[in-house]
Amino acid sequence: MGMEGFHIANGPTADYGGSLTFSVILTCIMAASGGLIFGYDIGISGGVSSMLSFIEKFFPSVLRKMIMHGPQTSVYCLYDSQRLTAFTSSLYIAGLFASLVASKLSKKIGRQAIMLLGGIFFFLGAVLNAAAVDLAMLIIGRMFMGFGVGFTNQSTPVYLAEVSPPRWRGTFSSGFQFFLALGNLLANVVNFEANHINKWGWRLSLGLAAAPSLIIVFGSLFISDTPSSLVLRGKLDDAKTALLRVRGPDADTDGELKEVIKSVEEAKQNEAGAFRRIMRREYRPHLVMAVAIPLFFQLTGVIVMAFFSPILFRTVGFGSNAALIGAVILGAVNLVATSCSSFTLDRLGRRPLFFIGGVIMVICQAAVAWIMGAQLGSTGAKQMSHSYSVAVVVLVCGHAAGFGMSWGPLNWLIPSEIFPLEVRSAGNGISAAVGLFCTFIQTQFFLSMLCKFKYGIFAYYAGWIVLMTAFIALFLPETKGVPLESMNLVWGRHWYWKRFIKERKDLLIQAP
């Protein structure tokens, strides 16, 4: 459902700030660069986990298992180590708590300040990781980085949604996923080069995480806070200045500013604790989506594939360098698919991309399960032929492409645009926390699941993708082109959610 037929009593809102200016483009690019740190971490973690010098220093038991690997040892279980997965997953349990703190803190200090803090925390964690002398220091550094990821994941998508013109919101909001994919690709390239450096290559990979954190730190210093956040803190003159900055000095922003002020006033009248409020019946669809979207995002399987792709490619028979090259290719495919989706989000809409991506991912996951089952067997004792190993890489890349055009950008876009202002910070905090918690669970237990499920792990994810695609078809309305202030109308017209939504008296629904 597009914007035709949606009107506010005071006039149409779809045209507010509809034109693009250099300032809004630059502001959105600066803000979206917050995705770099998350993407870099996703790429770097699995890469260093496959470097022999890193494994030898911190996880000698895994190295002994690799050296002593024989016919009696399943290839699926070589990397099954809770200490190894704790290195990856510790970041996400810290990020979970940070995202919930950020949702409360952003009301007091603003979205821009939260992004700045996120970059600083990530920088400190990168320094600790590069200098790590034992596993405890490594995990402490990872937790600092987790605070950074939690802060930026909560604030950046909301910032982009509040600053972007309504008709271009999908394109600009997908910038977060674009930079996430770019960070992932850069990390895989760094891993490939660092793998050639004996003994300390892993320190270079982990230490260079400071570079994307500095980008978000300096980027945050050059952008203003969002008009909504400034009005919420009583800074009306600054809000008007910020709006003129992103809409252009000659733009007529009075109407849009009035809508923002009106939304903030309504939010303050209903400020009986955003987290308690979002549990009320009239916010049921928002709460369901706050949990379901990030949960399903994780169950596509793409995050663990991105984390552990070098390990996965070594499992199917590639050497260390070849596995890292495969991870670079995977990151490049994801980046290209994400770039393509940014041009279609505001043309095709959200729902069609969910459906197209879902079909592609199911086919690729099922095919990988079949090939690994037929070639490696349930014990993993068989040797996979080179042609089938290449086919696995191609299919995993196909899965990444389907993800990059659908769940990749939409996981950040949908939660950032569906919440009313009075619960927006809480809703995005819940969404970010659910996502980070699920990432923690999956990164902590994926290698154990691979050991237990073997090739069936890919059929497991394929089944979830079928379920989540059906969920989208039934319960997610189209939000393309709808101004944030009018989003309640979308839910009020949905066949199921309309029973929960209280129609506001000042809103009218008119037929196209």
PDB file of N, CA, C and O in Angstrom, residues 332-399:
ATOM      1  N   ALA A 332      31.729  -9.583  -1.273  1.00  0.00           N
ATOM      2  CA  ALA A 332      31.507  -8.758  -2.461  1.00  0.00           C
ATOM      3  C   ALA A 332      30.106  -8.965  -3.029  1.00  0.00           C
ATOM      4  O   ALA A 332      29.439  -8.008  -3.431  1.00  0.00           O
ATOM      5  N   VAL A 333      29.665 -10.215  -3.055  1.00  0.00           N
ATOM      6  CA  VAL A 333      28.315 -10.515  -3.560  1.00  0.00           C
ATOM      7  C   VAL A 333      27.262  -9.838  -2.687  1.00  0.00           C
ATOM      8  O   VAL A 333      26.300  -9.248  -3.190  1.00  0.00           O
ATOM      9  N   ASN A 334      27.442  -9.916  -1.378  1.00  0.00           N
ATOM     10  CA  ASN A 334      26.497  -9.287  -0.449  1.00  0.00           C
ATOM     11  C   ASN A 334      26.449  -7.772  -0.658  1.00  0.00           C
ATOM     12  O   ASN A 334      25.376  -7.156  -0.636  1.00  0.00           O
ATOM     13  N   LEU A 335      27.616  -7.165  -0.877  1.00  0.00           N
ATOM     14  CA  LEU A 335      27.678  -5.715  -1.094  1.00  0.00           C
ATOM     15  C   LEU A 335      26.951  -5.315  -2.376  1.00  0.00           C
ATOM     16  O   LEU A 335      26.186  -4.345  -2.395  1.00  0.00           O
ATOM     17  N   VAL A 336      27.162  -6.068  -3.461  1.00  0.00           N
ATOM     18  CA  VAL A 336      26.508  -5.761  -4.737  1.00  0.00           C
ATOM     19  C   VAL A 336      24.991  -5.906  -4.608  1.00  0.00           C
ATOM     20  O   VAL A 336      24.226  -5.056  -5.076  1.00  0.00           O
ATOM     21  N   ALA A 337      24.545  -6.995  -3.960  1.00  0.00           N
ATOM     22  CA  ALA A 337      23.098  -7.221  -3.794  1.00  0.00           C
ATOM     23  C   ALA A 337      22.465  -6.117  -2.947  1.00  0.00           C
ATOM     24  O   ALA A 337      21.364  -5.645  -3.254  1.00  0.00           O
ATOM     25  N   THR A 338      23.170  -5.699  -1.897  1.00  0.00           N
ATOM     26  CA  THR A 338      22.654  -4.618  -1.051  1.00  0.00           C
ATOM     27  C   THR A 338      22.564  -3.315  -1.835  1.00  0.00           C
ATOM     28  O   THR A 338      21.599  -2.557  -1.698  1.00  0.00           O
ATOM     29  N   SER A 339      23.570  -3.057  -2.667  1.00  0.00           N
ATOM     30  CA  SER A 339      23.560  -1.845  -3.487  1.00  0.00           C
ATOM     31  C   SER A 339      22.372  -1.845  -4.440  1.00  0.00           C
ATOM     32  O   SER A 339      21.699  -0.818  -4.621  1.00  0.00           O
ATOM     33  N   CYS A 340      22.102  -2.989  -5.050  1.00  0.00           N
ATOM     34  CA  CYS A 340      20.960  -3.094  -5.972  1.00  0.00           C
ATOM     35  C   CYS A 340      19.639  -2.869  -5.240  1.00  0.00           C
ATOM     36  O   CYS A 340      18.723  -2.222  -5.767  1.00  0.00           O
ATOM     37  N   SER A 341      19.529  -3.397  -4.023  1.00  0.00           N
ATOM     38  CA  SER A 341      18.272  -3.263  -3.283  1.00  0.00           C
ATOM     39  C   SER A 341      17.972  -1.816  -2.933  1.00  0.00           C
ATOM     40  O   SER A 341      16.809  -1.415  -2.842  1.00  0.00           O
ATOM     41  N   SER A 342      19.026  -1.000  -2.743  1.00  0.00           N
ATOM     42  CA  SER A 342      18.805   0.397  -2.375  1.00  0.00           C
ATOM     43  C   SER A 342      18.083   1.167  -3.469  1.00  0.00           C
ATOM     44  O   SER A 342      17.419   2.168  -3.205  1.00  0.00           O
ATOM     45  N   PHE A 343      18.184   0.681  -4.719  1.00  0.00           N
ATOM     46  CA  PHE A 343      17.508   1.350  -5.824  1.00  0.00           C
ATOM     47  C   PHE A 343      16.097   0.815  -6.056  1.00  0.00           C
ATOM     48  O   PHE A 343      15.348   1.378  -6.851  1.00  0.00           O
ATOM     49  N   THR A 344      15.755  -0.266  -5.379  1.00  0.00           N
ATOM     50  CA  THR A 344      14.439  -0.871  -5.601  1.00  0.00           C
ATOM     51  C   THR A 344      13.502  -0.774  -4.406  1.00  0.00           C
ATOM     52  O   THR A 344      12.293  -0.958  -4.550  1.00  0.00           O
ATOM     53  N   LEU A 345      14.051  -0.471  -3.218  1.00  0.00           N
ATOM     54  CA  LEU A 345      13.223  -0.426  -2.013  1.00  0.00           C
ATOM     55  C   LEU A 345      12.066   0.557  -2.134  1.00  0.00           C
ATOM     56  O   LEU A 345      10.944   0.271  -1.707  1.00  0.00           O
ATOM     57  N   ASP A 346      12.335   1.726  -2.717  1.00  0.00           N
ATOM     58  CA  ASP A 346      11.305   2.754  -2.833  1.00  0.00           C
ATOM     59  C   ASP A 346      10.579   2.708  -4.171  1.00  0.00           C
ATOM     60  O   ASP A 346       9.774   3.586  -4.476  1.00  0.00           O
ATOM     61  N   ARG A 347      10.872   1.687  -4.968  1.00  0.00           N
ATOM     62  CA  ARG A 347      10.157   1.488  -6.223  1.00  0.00           C
ATOM     63  C   ARG A 347       9.266   0.256  -6.146  1.00  0.00           C
ATOM     64  O   ARG A 347       8.061   0.320  -6.360  1.00  0.00           O
ATOM     65  N   LEU A 348       9.868  -0.887  -5.829  1.00  0.00           N
ATOM     66  CA  LEU A 348       9.084  -2.126  -5.716  1.00  0.00           C
ATOM     67  C   LEU A 348       8.338  -2.211  -4.394  1.00  0.00           C
ATOM     68  O   LEU A 348       7.284  -2.841  -4.309  1.00  0.00           O
ATOM     69  N   GLY A 349       8.902  -1.637  -3.340  1.00  0.00           N
ATOM     70  CA  GLY A 349       8.313  -1.775  -2.015  1.00  0.00           C
ATOM     71  C   GLY A 349       9.051  -2.800  -1.185  1.00  0.00           C
ATOM     72  O   GLY A 349       9.968  -3.486  -1.663  1.00  0.00           O
ATOM     73  N   ARG A 350       8.620  -2.950   0.065  1.00  0.00           N
ATOM     74  CA  ARG A 350       9.311  -3.847   1.001  1.00  0.00           C
ATOM     75  C   ARG A 350       8.918  -5.311   0.810  1.00  0.00           C
ATOM     76  O   ARG A 350       9.758  -6.206   0.751  1.00  0.00           O
ATOM     77  N   ARG A 351       7.625  -5.566   0.699  1.00  0.00           N
ATOM     78  CA  ARG A 351       7.131  -6.943   0.652  1.00  0.00           C
ATOM     79  C   ARG A 351       7.655  -7.738  -0.552  1.00  0.00           C
ATOM     80  O   ARG A 351       8.094  -8.891  -0.386  1.00  0.00           O
ATOM     81  N   PRO A 352       7.636  -7.196  -1.778  1.00  0.00           N
ATOM     82  CA  PRO A 352       8.153  -7.976  -2.914  1.00  0.00           C
ATOM     83  C   PRO A 352       9.601  -8.419  -2.733  1.00  0.00           C
ATOM     84  O   PRO A 352       9.972  -9.537  -3.124  1.00  0.00           O
ATOM     85  N   LEU A 353      10.425  -7.558  -2.134  1.00  0.00           N
ATOM     86  CA  LEU A 353      11.827  -7.933  -1.922  1.00  0.00           C
ATOM     87  C   LEU A 353      11.967  -9.047  -0.895  1.00  0.00           C
ATOM     88  O   LEU A 353      12.823  -9.930  -1.027  1.00  0.00           O
ATOM     89  N   PHE A 354      11.118  -9.029   0.144  1.00  0.00           N
ATOM     90  CA  PHE A 354      11.105 -10.144   1.095  1.00  0.00           C
ATOM     91  C   PHE A 354      10.812 -11.457   0.382  1.00  0.00           C
ATOM     92  O   PHE A 354      11.448 -12.484   0.643  1.00  0.00           O
ATOM     93  N   PHE A 355       9.834 -11.449  -0.523  1.00  0.00           N
ATOM     94  CA  PHE A 355       9.422 -12.678  -1.212  1.00  0.00           C
ATOM     95  C   PHE A 355      10.513 -13.175  -2.172  1.00  0.00           C
ATOM     96  O   PHE A 355      10.836 -14.368  -2.201  1.00  0.00           O
ATOM     97  N   ILE A 356      11.073 -12.258  -2.965  1.00  0.00           N
ATOM     98  CA  ILE A 356      12.111 -12.654  -3.927  1.00  0.00           C
ATOM     99  C   ILE A 356      13.333 -13.205  -3.197  1.00  0.00           C
ATOM    100  O   ILE A 356      13.859 -14.271  -3.534  1.00  0.00           O
ATOM    101  N   GLY A 357      13.792 -12.473  -2.188  1.00  0.00           N
ATOM    102  CA  GLY A 357      14.954 -12.934  -1.422  1.00  0.00           C
ATOM    103  C   GLY A 357      14.702 -14.247  -0.722  1.00  0.00           C
ATOM    104  O   GLY A 357      15.586 -15.108  -0.658  1.00  0.00           O
ATOM    105  N   GLY A 358      13.484 -14.428  -0.194  1.00  0.00           N
ATOM    106  CA  GLY A 358      13.150 -15.671   0.504  1.00  0.00           C
ATOM    107  C   GLY A 358      13.246 -16.888  -0.396  1.00  0.00           C
ATOM    108  O   GLY A 358      13.799 -17.932  -0.013  1.00  0.00           O
ATOM    109  N   VAL A 359      12.731 -16.780  -1.614  1.00  0.00           N
ATOM    110  CA  VAL A 359      12.784 -17.905  -2.566  1.00  0.00           C
ATOM    111  C   VAL A 359      14.229 -18.261  -2.896  1.00  0.00           C
ATOM    112  O   VAL A 359      14.615 -19.443  -2.906  1.00  0.00           O
ATOM    113  N   ILE A 360      15.052 -17.245  -3.166  1.00  0.00           N
ATOM    114  CA  ILE A 360      16.464 -17.489  -3.501  1.00  0.00           C
ATOM    115  C   ILE A 360      17.185 -18.172  -2.349  1.00  0.00           C
ATOM    116  O   ILE A 360      17.923 -19.159  -2.540  1.00  0.00           O
ATOM    117  N   MET A 361      16.972 -17.695  -1.131  1.00  0.00           N
ATOM    118  CA  MET A 361      17.680 -18.256   0.023  1.00  0.00           C
ATOM    119  C   MET A 361      17.274 -19.703   0.304  1.00  0.00           C
ATOM    120  O   MET A 361      18.114 -20.550   0.623  1.00  0.00           O
ATOM    121  N   VAL A 362      15.992 -20.008   0.180  1.00  0.00           N
ATOM    122  CA  VAL A 362      15.526 -21.382   0.422  1.00  0.00           C
ATOM    123  C   VAL A 362      16.172 -22.352  -0.567  1.00  0.00           C
ATOM    124  O   VAL A 362      16.669 -23.427  -0.188  1.00  0.00           O
ATOM    125  N   ILE A 363      16.179 -21.981  -1.838  1.00  0.00           N
ATOM    126  CA  ILE A 363      16.764 -22.853  -2.861  1.00  0.00           C
ATOM    127  C   ILE A 363      18.242 -23.102  -2.579  1.00  0.00           C
ATOM    128  O   ILE A 363      18.729 -24.239  -2.632  1.00  0.00           O
ATOM    129  N   CYS A 364      18.978 -22.038  -2.248  1.00  0.00           N
ATOM    130  CA  CYS A 364      20.420 -22.176  -2.020  1.00  0.00           C
ATOM    131  C   CYS A 364      20.731 -22.986  -0.762  1.00  0.00           C
ATOM    132  O   CYS A 364      21.629 -23.840  -0.769  1.00  0.00           O
ATOM    133  N   GLN A 365      19.974 -22.754   0.327  1.00  0.00           N
ATOM    134  CA  GLN A 365      20.207 -23.512   1.562  1.00  0.00           C
ATOM    135  C   GLN A 365      19.924 -24.999   1.359  1.00  0.00           C
ATOM    136  O   GLN A 365      20.688 -25.855   1.813  1.00  0.00           O
ATOM    137  N   ALA A 366      18.820 -25.302   0.690  1.00  0.00           N
ATOM    138  CA  ALA A 366      18.457 -26.710   0.452  1.00  0.00           C
ATOM    139  C   ALA A 366      19.512 -27.393  -0.417  1.00  0.00           C
ATOM    140  O   ALA A 366      19.876 -28.564  -0.181  1.00  0.00           O
ATOM    141  N   ALA A 367      20.028 -26.679  -1.422  1.00  0.00           N
ATOM    142  CA  ALA A 367      21.037 -27.267  -2.309  1.00  0.00           C
ATOM    143  C   ALA A 367      22.350 -27.521  -1.570  1.00  0.00           C
ATOM    144  O   ALA A 367      22.997 -28.560  -1.783  1.00  0.00           O
ATOM    145  N   VAL A 368      22.757 -26.596  -0.696  1.00  0.00           N
ATOM    146  CA  VAL A 368      23.976 -26.797   0.100  1.00  0.00           C
ATOM    147  C   VAL A 368      23.820 -28.021   1.006  1.00  0.00           C
ATOM    148  O   VAL A 368      24.740 -28.841   1.134  1.00  0.00           O
ATOM    149  N   ALA A 369      22.657 -28.161   1.642  1.00  0.00           N
ATOM    150  CA  ALA A 369      22.402 -29.323   2.504  1.00  0.00           C
ATOM    151  C   ALA A 369      22.520 -30.617   1.708  1.00  0.00           C
ATOM    152  O   ALA A 369      23.126 -31.607   2.164  1.00  0.00           O
ATOM    153  N   TRP A 370      21.946 -30.625   0.492  1.00  0.00           N
ATOM    154  CA  TRP A 370      21.985 -31.841  -0.336  1.00  0.00           C
ATOM    155  C   TRP A 370      23.418 -32.179  -0.739  1.00  0.00           C
ATOM    156  O   TRP A 370      23.847 -33.342  -0.642  1.00  0.00           O
ATOM    157  N   ILE A 371      24.194 -31.181  -1.186  1.00  0.00           N
ATOM    158  CA  ILE A 371      25.566 -31.438  -1.639  1.00  0.00           C
ATOM    159  C   ILE A 371      26.442 -31.924  -0.484  1.00  0.00           C
ATOM    160  O   ILE A 371      27.178 -32.914  -0.607  1.00  0.00           O
ATOM    161  N   MET A 372      26.355 -31.258   0.666  1.00  0.00           N
ATOM    162  CA  MET A 372      27.197 -31.659   1.786  1.00  0.00           C
ATOM    163  C   MET A 372      26.804 -33.029   2.315  1.00  0.00           C
ATOM    164  O   MET A 372      27.662 -33.828   2.713  1.00  0.00           O
ATOM    165  N   GLY A 373      25.498 -33.322   2.307  1.00  0.00           N
ATOM    166  CA  GLY A 373      25.057 -34.640   2.738  1.00  0.00           C
ATOM    167  C   GLY A 373      25.540 -35.735   1.813  1.00  0.00           C
ATOM    168  O   GLY A 373      25.988 -36.804   2.245  1.00  0.00           O
ATOM    169  N   ALA A 374      25.464 -35.475   0.501  1.00  0.00           N
ATOM    170  CA  ALA A 374      25.863 -36.481  -0.481  1.00  0.00           C
ATOM    171  C   ALA A 374      27.374 -36.638  -0.565  1.00  0.00           C
ATOM    172  O   ALA A 374      27.883 -37.748  -0.764  1.00  0.00           O
ATOM    173  N   GLN A 375      28.120 -35.543  -0.406  1.00  0.00           N
ATOM    174  CA  GLN A 375      29.553 -35.583  -0.610  1.00  0.00           C
ATOM    175  C   GLN A 375      30.358 -35.876   0.654  1.00  0.00           C
ATOM    176  O   GLN A 375      31.338 -36.608   0.617  1.00  0.00           O
ATOM    177  N   LEU A 376      29.957 -35.270   1.778  1.00  0.00           N
ATOM    178  CA  LEU A 376      30.706 -35.476   3.021  1.00  0.00           C
ATOM    179  C   LEU A 376      30.126 -36.579   3.884  1.00  0.00           C
ATOM    180  O   LEU A 376      30.815 -37.143   4.731  1.00  0.00           O
ATOM    181  N   GLY A 377      28.822 -36.874   3.684  1.00  0.00           N
ATOM    182  CA  GLY A 377      28.175 -37.889   4.506  1.00  0.00           C
ATOM    183  C   GLY A 377      27.871 -37.376   5.901  1.00  0.00           C
ATOM    184  O   GLY A 377      28.205 -36.246   6.258  1.00  0.00           O
ATOM    185  N   SER A 378      27.258 -38.192   6.708  1.00  0.00           N
ATOM    186  CA  SER A 378      26.870 -37.771   8.059  1.00  0.00           C
ATOM    187  C   SER A 378      28.057 -37.695   9.000  1.00  0.00           C
ATOM    188  O   SER A 378      28.012 -37.007  10.021  1.00  0.00           O
ATOM    189  N   THR A 379      29.160 -38.385   8.677  1.00  0.00           N
ATOM    190  CA  THR A 379      30.338 -38.356   9.545  1.00  0.00           C
ATOM    191  C   THR A 379      31.348 -37.314   9.104  1.00  0.00           C
ATOM    192  O   THR A 379      32.228 -36.934   9.880  1.00  0.00           O
ATOM    193  N   GLY A 380      31.228 -36.872   7.847  1.00  0.00           N
ATOM    194  CA  GLY A 380      32.201 -35.927   7.319  1.00  0.00           C
ATOM    195  C   GLY A 380      33.524 -36.581   6.985  1.00  0.00           C
ATOM    196  O   GLY A 380      34.521 -35.898   6.751  1.00  0.00           O
ATOM    197  N   ALA A 381      33.537 -37.909   6.931  1.00  0.00           N
ATOM    198  CA  ALA A 381      34.785 -38.634   6.668  1.00  0.00           C
ATOM    199  C   ALA A 381      35.133 -38.655   5.184  1.00  0.00           C
ATOM    200  O   ALA A 381      36.275 -38.879   4.804  1.00  0.00           O
ATOM    201  N   LYS A 382      34.139 -38.431   4.315  1.00  0.00           N
ATOM    202  CA  LYS A 382      34.390 -38.454   2.876  1.00  0.00           C
ATOM    203  C   LYS A 382      35.108 -37.186   2.429  1.00  0.00           C
ATOM    204  O   LYS A 382      35.078 -36.171   3.117  1.00  0.00           O
ATOM    205  N   GLN A 383      35.753 -37.273   1.278  1.00  0.00           N
ATOM    206  CA  GLN A 383      36.434 -36.121   0.705  1.00  0.00           C
ATOM    207  C   GLN A 383      35.546 -35.511  -0.374  1.00  0.00           C
ATOM    208  O   GLN A 383      35.118 -36.207  -1.293  1.00  0.00           O
ATOM    209  N   MET A 384      35.250 -34.215  -0.276  1.00  0.00           N
ATOM    210  CA  MET A 384      34.419 -33.558  -1.274  1.00  0.00           C
ATOM    211  C   MET A 384      35.266 -33.201  -2.483  1.00  0.00           C
ATOM    212  O   MET A 384      36.369 -32.667  -2.351  1.00  0.00           O
ATOM    213  N   SER A 385      34.756 -33.497  -3.684  1.00  0.00           N
ATOM    214  CA  SER A 385      35.477 -33.160  -4.897  1.00  0.00           C
ATOM    215  C   SER A 385      35.526 -31.646  -5.069  1.00  0.00           C
ATOM    216  O   SER A 385      34.688 -30.912  -4.546  1.00  0.00           O
ATOM    217  N   HIS A 386      36.521 -31.196  -5.842  1.00  0.00           N
ATOM    218  CA  HIS A 386      36.717 -29.747  -6.006  1.00  0.00           C
ATOM    219  C   HIS A 386      35.509 -29.081  -6.646  1.00  0.00           C
ATOM    220  O   HIS A 386      35.117 -27.971  -6.248  1.00  0.00           O
ATOM    221  N   SER A 387      34.918 -29.740  -7.624  1.00  0.00           N
ATOM    222  CA  SER A 387      33.778 -29.135  -8.324  1.00  0.00           C
ATOM    223  C   SER A 387      32.602 -28.922  -7.383  1.00  0.00           C
ATOM    224  O   SER A 387      31.916 -27.892  -7.449  1.00  0.00           O
ATOM    225  N   TYR A 388      32.370 -29.865  -6.492  1.00  0.00           N
ATOM    226  CA  TYR A 388      31.274 -29.695  -5.525  1.00  0.00           C
ATOM    227  C   TYR A 388      31.618 -28.640  -4.478  1.00  0.00           C
ATOM    228  O   TYR A 388      30.737 -27.926  -3.983  1.00  0.00           O
ATOM    229  N   SER A 389      32.918 -28.541  -4.116  1.00  0.00           N
ATOM    230  CA  SER A 389      33.332 -27.491  -3.173  1.00  0.00           C
ATOM    231  C   SER A 389      33.070 -26.112  -3.765  1.00  0.00           C
ATOM    232  O   SER A 389      32.588 -25.205  -3.080  1.00  0.00           O
ATOM    233  N   VAL A 390      33.373 -25.955  -5.055  1.00  0.00           N
ATOM    234  CA  VAL A 390      33.102 -24.692  -5.745  1.00  0.00           C
ATOM    235  C   VAL A 390      31.601 -24.428  -5.789  1.00  0.00           C
ATOM    236  O   VAL A 390      31.144 -23.287  -5.605  1.00  0.00           O
ATOM    237  N   ALA A 391      30.815 -25.502  -6.009  1.00  0.00           N
ATOM    238  CA  ALA A 391      29.353 -25.348  -6.053  1.00  0.00           C
ATOM    239  C   ALA A 391      28.816 -24.847  -4.713  1.00  0.00           C
ATOM    240  O   ALA A 391      27.893 -24.021  -4.669  1.00  0.00           O
ATOM    241  N   VAL A 392      29.405 -25.318  -3.604  1.00  0.00           N
ATOM    242  CA  VAL A 392      28.988 -24.843  -2.279  1.00  0.00           C
ATOM    243  C   VAL A 392      29.258 -23.345  -2.145  1.00  0.00           C
ATOM    244  O   VAL A 392      28.413 -22.584  -1.648  1.00  0.00           O
ATOM    245  N   VAL A 393      30.436 -22.911  -2.597  1.00  0.00           N
ATOM    246  CA  VAL A 393      30.763 -21.484  -2.538  1.00  0.00           C
ATOM    247  C   VAL A 393      29.763 -20.668  -3.361  1.00  0.00           C
ATOM    248  O   VAL A 393      29.275 -19.616  -2.917  1.00  0.00           O
ATOM    249  N   VAL A 394      29.437 -21.152  -4.564  1.00  0.00           N
ATOM    250  CA  VAL A 394      28.490 -20.446  -5.436  1.00  0.00           C
ATOM    251  C   VAL A 394      27.117 -20.354  -4.775  1.00  0.00           C
ATOM    252  O   VAL A 394      26.469 -19.299  -4.790  1.00  0.00           O
ATOM    253  N   LEU A 395      26.668 -21.436  -4.173  1.00  0.00           N
ATOM    254  CA  LEU A 395      25.349 -21.451  -3.536  1.00  0.00           C
ATOM    255  C   LEU A 395      25.317 -20.561  -2.290  1.00  0.00           C
ATOM    256  O   LEU A 395      24.320 -19.880  -2.034  1.00  0.00           O
ATOM    257  N   VAL A 396      26.396 -20.578  -1.514  1.00  0.00           N
ATOM    258  CA  VAL A 396      26.459 -19.694  -0.348  1.00  0.00           C
ATOM    259  C   VAL A 396      26.436 -18.235  -0.797  1.00  0.00           C
ATOM    260  O   VAL A 396      25.792 -17.384  -0.174  1.00  0.00           O
ATOM    261  N   CYS A 397      27.108 -17.944  -1.921  1.00  0.00           N
ATOM    262  CA  CYS A 397      27.066 -16.589  -2.476  1.00  0.00           C
ATOM    263  C   CYS A 397      25.665 -16.255  -2.982  1.00  0.00           C
ATOM    264  O   CYS A 397      25.206 -15.113  -2.843  1.00  0.00           O
ATOM    265  N   GLY A 398      24.974 -17.228  -3.568  1.00  0.00           N
ATOM    266  CA  GLY A 398      23.592 -17.008  -3.994  1.00  0.00           C
ATOM    267  C   GLY A 398      22.690 -16.700  -2.815  1.00  0.00           C
ATOM    268  O   GLY A 398      21.812 -15.821  -2.887  1.00  0.00           O
ATOM    269  N   HIS A 399      22.909 -17.411  -1.721  1.00  0.00           N
ATOM    270  CA  HIS A 399      22.165 -17.139  -0.491  1.00  0.00           C
ATOM    271  C   HIS A 399      22.444 -15.722   0.001  1.00  0.00           C
ATOM    272  O   HIS A 399      21.522 -14.997   0.405  1.00  0.00           O
TER     273      HIS A 399
END
